[in-house]
Short mmCIF file of C-alpha atoms in Angstrom, two decimals:
data_model
loop_
_atom_site.label_atom_id
_atom_site.label_comp_id
_atom_site.label_asym_id
_atom_site.label_seq_id
_atom_site.Cartn_x
_atom_site.Cartn_y
_atom_site.Cartn_z
CA UNK J 113 -99.81 -245.35 17.70
CA UNK J 114 -102.60 -247.56 16.36
CA UNK J 115 -105.36 -246.17 18.56
CA UNK J 116 -106.27 -243.18 16.33
CA UNK J 117 -106.43 -245.49 13.29
CA UNK J 118 -108.81 -247.95 14.94
CA UNK J 119 -111.13 -245.93 17.19
CA UNK J 120 -113.80 -248.66 17.22
CA UNK J 121 -111.55 -250.78 19.44
CA UNK J 122 -111.62 -250.18 23.18
CA UNK J 123 -108.08 -249.11 24.04
CA UNK J 124 -108.68 -247.09 27.21
CA UNK J 125 -110.64 -244.13 28.52
CA UNK J 126 -107.56 -242.12 29.43
CA UNK J 127 -108.38 -239.09 27.30
CA UNK J 128 -112.09 -239.16 28.12
CA UNK J 129 -111.62 -239.28 31.89
CA UNK J 130 -108.77 -236.78 31.84
CA UNK J 131 -110.36 -234.08 29.70
CA UNK J 132 -114.12 -234.49 29.66
CA UNK J 133 -114.99 -234.27 33.36
CA UNK J 134 -114.36 -231.69 36.09
CA UNK J 135 -111.24 -232.46 38.10
CA UNK J 136 -110.15 -235.09 35.59
CA UNK J 137 -113.03 -237.48 36.30
CA UNK J 138 -113.04 -240.61 38.44
CA UNK J 139 -109.80 -242.52 38.94
CA UNK J 140 -111.01 -245.68 37.26
CA UNK J 141 -108.91 -248.42 35.70
CA UNK J 142 -109.78 -251.78 34.17
CA UNK J 143 -107.65 -254.76 35.18
CA UNK J 144 -107.65 -257.51 32.53
CA UNK J 145 -106.02 -260.93 32.18
CA UNK J 146 -105.29 -263.03 29.09
CA UNK J 147 -104.55 -266.65 28.19
CA UNK J 148 -106.33 -268.46 31.04
CA UNK J 149 -107.89 -270.14 32.77
CA UNK J 150 -104.99 -272.01 34.34
CA UNK J 151 -105.53 -274.68 37.03
CA UNK J 152 -103.01 -273.11 39.45
CA UNK J 153 -102.31 -269.51 38.47
CA UNK J 154 -105.92 -268.41 37.98
CA UNK J 155 -107.16 -269.69 41.38
CA UNK J 156 -104.16 -268.00 43.03
CA UNK J 157 -105.13 -264.77 41.28
CA UNK J 158 -108.77 -265.15 42.26
CA UNK J 159 -107.72 -265.39 45.89
CA UNK J 160 -105.97 -262.02 45.60
CA UNK J 161 -108.97 -260.43 43.88
CA UNK J 162 -111.32 -261.73 46.60
CA UNK J 163 -109.02 -260.35 49.29
CA UNK J 164 -109.30 -256.83 47.87
CA UNK J 165 -112.91 -257.26 46.66
CA UNK J 166 -111.81 -256.30 43.14
CA UNK J 167 -113.50 -257.43 39.94
CA UNK J 168 -111.49 -257.99 36.77
CA UNK J 169 -112.03 -258.94 33.14
CA UNK J 170 -110.65 -262.23 31.79
CA UNK J 171 -110.06 -262.99 28.11
CA UNK J 172 -110.13 -266.76 28.00
CA UNK J 173 -108.82 -269.32 25.53
CA UNK J 174 -111.50 -271.82 24.55
CA UNK J 175 -109.13 -274.78 24.80
CA UNK J 176 -108.17 -273.82 28.36
CA UNK J 177 -111.83 -273.45 29.31
CA UNK J 178 -112.48 -276.96 28.02
CA UNK J 179 -109.51 -278.34 29.99
CA UNK J 180 -110.37 -276.48 33.20
CA UNK J 181 -114.11 -275.71 33.18
CA UNK J 182 -114.29 -275.48 36.96
CA UNK J 183 -111.83 -272.57 36.96
CA UNK J 184 -113.85 -270.74 34.32
CA UNK J 185 -116.98 -271.35 36.40
CA UNK J 186 -115.22 -269.80 39.39
CA UNK J 187 -114.52 -266.65 37.35
CA UNK J 188 -118.17 -266.39 36.45
CA UNK J 189 -119.52 -267.22 39.90
CA UNK J 190 -117.28 -264.60 41.52
CA UNK J 191 -118.60 -261.84 39.29
CA UNK J 192 -115.70 -261.31 36.93
CA UNK J 193 -116.21 -260.32 33.29
CA UNK J 194 -115.40 -262.98 30.69
CA UNK J 195 -114.30 -262.23 27.14
CA UNK J 196 -112.87 -264.22 24.26
CA UNK J 197 -109.20 -264.64 23.32
CA UNK J 198 -109.78 -267.17 20.57
CA UNK J 199 -109.79 -270.92 20.95
CA UNK J 200 -106.06 -271.70 20.84
CA UNK J 201 -104.08 -268.43 20.63
CA UNK J 202 -103.55 -268.48 16.89
CA UNK J 203 -103.23 -264.99 15.45
CA UNK J 204 -106.57 -263.81 14.09
CA UNK J 205 -104.88 -262.17 11.10
CA UNK J 206 -103.61 -265.59 9.99
CA UNK J 207 -107.04 -267.25 10.04
CA UNK J 208 -109.61 -267.39 7.30
CA UNK J 209 -112.95 -265.74 8.06
CA UNK J 210 -114.54 -269.17 8.48
CA UNK J 211 -111.84 -270.43 10.85
CA UNK J 212 -111.89 -267.23 12.92
CA UNK J 213 -115.66 -267.38 13.30
CA UNK J 214 -115.43 -271.03 14.34
CA UNK J 215 -112.68 -270.22 16.89
CA UNK J 216 -114.79 -267.54 18.57
CA UNK J 217 -117.98 -269.59 18.56
CA UNK J 218 -116.20 -272.66 19.98
CA UNK J 219 -114.87 -270.47 22.77
CA UNK J 220 -118.34 -269.11 23.50
CA UNK J 221 -119.73 -272.64 23.59
CA UNK J 222 -117.00 -273.82 25.95
CA UNK J 223 -117.65 -270.90 28.32
CA UNK J 224 -121.42 -271.52 28.20
CA UNK J 225 -120.95 -275.17 29.15
CA UNK J 226 -118.47 -274.37 31.91
CA UNK J 227 -120.66 -271.67 33.43
CA UNK J 228 -124.00 -273.39 32.96
CA UNK J 229 -125.28 -270.72 30.58
CA UNK J 230 -127.72 -271.04 27.73
CA UNK J 231 -125.62 -270.94 24.51
CA UNK J 232 -127.75 -268.12 23.11
CA UNK J 233 -127.28 -266.09 26.30
CA UNK J 234 -123.54 -266.72 26.12
CA UNK J 235 -123.38 -265.28 22.60
CA UNK J 236 -125.18 -262.19 23.85
CA UNK J 237 -123.00 -261.78 26.95
CA UNK J 238 -119.59 -262.94 25.70
CA UNK J 239 -119.02 -260.38 22.92
CA UNK J 240 -115.72 -258.84 24.00
CA UNK J 241 -112.77 -260.11 21.99
CA UNK J 242 -109.04 -259.52 22.43
CA UNK J 243 -106.87 -260.73 19.53
CA UNK J 244 -103.91 -262.88 20.65
CA UNK J 245 -100.77 -260.74 20.91
CA UNK J 246 -102.93 -257.75 19.99
CA UNK J 247 -102.42 -258.50 16.29
CA UNK J 248 -105.16 -257.67 13.83
CA UNK J 249 -105.83 -256.15 10.43
CA UNK J 250 -108.59 -253.81 9.23
CA UNK J 251 -110.19 -256.87 7.64
CA UNK J 252 -110.13 -258.69 10.99
CA UNK J 253 -111.85 -255.79 12.73
CA UNK J 254 -114.41 -255.55 9.97
CA UNK J 255 -115.32 -259.21 10.50
CA UNK J 256 -115.55 -258.80 14.27
CA UNK J 257 -117.93 -255.86 13.90
CA UNK J 258 -119.92 -257.72 11.25
CA UNK J 259 -120.40 -260.59 13.71
CA UNK J 260 -121.31 -258.17 16.53
CA UNK J 261 -118.18 -258.66 18.61
CA UNK J 262 -116.46 -255.83 20.50
CA UNK J 263 -112.65 -255.66 20.09
CA UNK J 264 -110.78 -254.80 23.30
CA UNK J 265 -107.12 -253.79 23.39
CA UNK J 266 -105.10 -252.09 26.18
CA UNK J 267 -103.10 -249.03 27.14
CA UNK J 268 -100.80 -250.47 29.85
CA UNK J 269 -98.79 -253.52 28.79
CA UNK J 270 -95.84 -254.37 31.12
CA UNK J 271 -94.77 -257.47 29.13
CA UNK J 272 -95.23 -259.76 32.10
CA UNK J 273 -95.27 -262.83 29.84
CA UNK J 274 -91.47 -262.71 29.51
CA UNK J 275 -91.24 -262.83 33.33
CA UNK J 276 -88.86 -259.94 34.07
CA UNK J 277 -89.79 -260.28 37.74
CA UNK J 278 -92.64 -259.08 39.92
CA UNK J 279 -90.87 -255.87 40.95
CA UNK J 280 -90.13 -254.88 37.33
CA UNK J 281 -93.69 -255.53 36.16
CA UNK J 282 -95.21 -253.60 39.05
CA UNK J 283 -92.85 -250.67 38.37
CA UNK J 284 -93.80 -250.65 34.68
CA UNK J 285 -97.51 -250.61 35.46
CA UNK J 286 -97.20 -247.83 38.01
CA UNK J 287 -95.15 -245.76 35.56
CA UNK J 288 -97.79 -246.05 32.83
CA UNK J 289 -101.11 -246.09 34.68
CA UNK J 290 -103.49 -243.13 34.76
CA UNK J 291 -107.23 -242.45 34.85
CA UNK J 292 -108.98 -244.67 32.34
CA UNK J 293 -106.08 -247.09 31.81
CA UNK J 294 -106.79 -250.58 30.55
CA UNK J 295 -104.12 -252.85 32.07
CA UNK J 296 -103.27 -256.23 30.57
CA UNK J 297 -101.59 -259.06 32.50
CA UNK J 298 -101.50 -262.82 31.94
CA UNK J 299 -102.78 -265.75 34.02
CA UNK J 300 -101.86 -268.47 31.52
CA UNK J 301 -98.77 -270.60 31.02
CA UNK J 302 -96.68 -267.60 29.91
CA UNK J 303 -96.41 -265.14 32.78
CA UNK J 304 -99.02 -266.65 35.02
CA UNK J 305 -96.43 -267.87 37.51
CA UNK J 306 -96.09 -264.31 38.82
CA UNK J 307 -99.59 -262.98 38.25
CA UNK J 308 -100.92 -263.32 41.80
CA UNK J 309 -97.92 -261.51 43.28
CA UNK J 310 -98.07 -258.80 40.62
CA UNK J 311 -101.80 -258.25 41.08
CA UNK J 312 -101.44 -258.13 44.86
CA UNK J 313 -98.93 -255.27 44.69
CA UNK J 314 -100.62 -253.36 41.88
CA UNK J 315 -104.05 -253.44 43.49
CA UNK J 316 -102.68 -252.41 46.88
CA UNK J 317 -100.73 -249.48 45.40
CA UNK J 318 -103.55 -248.24 43.20
CA UNK J 319 -106.15 -248.46 45.95
CA UNK J 320 -103.89 -246.33 48.16
CA UNK J 321 -103.77 -243.78 45.33
CA UNK J 322 -107.55 -243.64 45.19
CA UNK J 323 -108.14 -245.74 42.10
CA UNK J 324 -111.31 -247.75 41.51
CA UNK J 325 -111.30 -250.99 39.53
CA UNK J 326 -114.08 -251.44 36.99
CA UNK J 327 -114.98 -254.06 34.41
CA UNK J 328 -114.47 -253.68 30.68
CA UNK J 329 -118.24 -253.46 30.35
CA UNK J 330 -118.21 -250.22 32.37
CA UNK J 331 -115.62 -248.74 30.01
CA UNK J 332 -117.83 -249.58 27.04
CA UNK J 333 -120.78 -247.92 28.77
CA UNK J 334 -118.79 -244.77 29.45
CA UNK J 335 -117.43 -244.72 25.90
CA UNK J 336 -120.95 -244.94 24.43
CA UNK J 337 -122.22 -242.31 26.83
CA UNK J 338 -119.49 -239.92 25.68
CA UNK J 339 -120.39 -240.35 22.01
CA UNK J 340 -124.08 -239.74 22.72
CA UNK J 341 -123.11 -236.31 23.99
#
């Protein structure tokens, strides 16, 4: 419902890949994870991703990065895309502009330290932002664009954080997924207990259906390419 009102956010490429290319376009989806890194759940998830040779996009909390820098470094070293989820999961719409800017910059700094990156390079690379709980206002988005961040949302949300069970979450994803879907799951304290099992089944099923997993960055590239035409 909100997607048409906020087209500058990255929600998915479902319409673009379905209508703009012969045969419906490539069967690409982006697999994303929020609220990590976690010292147990994220490494378990990484093991699954390595098994299938799949790359994913992780929206990290700055506080968790500071607590578990070695896990964040593993994300980076294994070629996954890292974005920002704020420092401590407070809703962006409740923060002043100054506090929001500080939250994002502290998260960038934590990621840079964990991954051994130059802080300036981190600010250039770590521009993708997902608001906690997906909550934002037009004013929030205006600030993010002003500061040169890229807001990323989702199109497939199976509510795994309430832990309805692996089978239920997998069923919800498979019911909703299509070309260009942007799937959100959680590898943090809420929902992360099941994330490795969920990812294992989802990846296996989607690969059998001919899907390819791409990073959020690839979706941005395709989105920009479409608007140039």
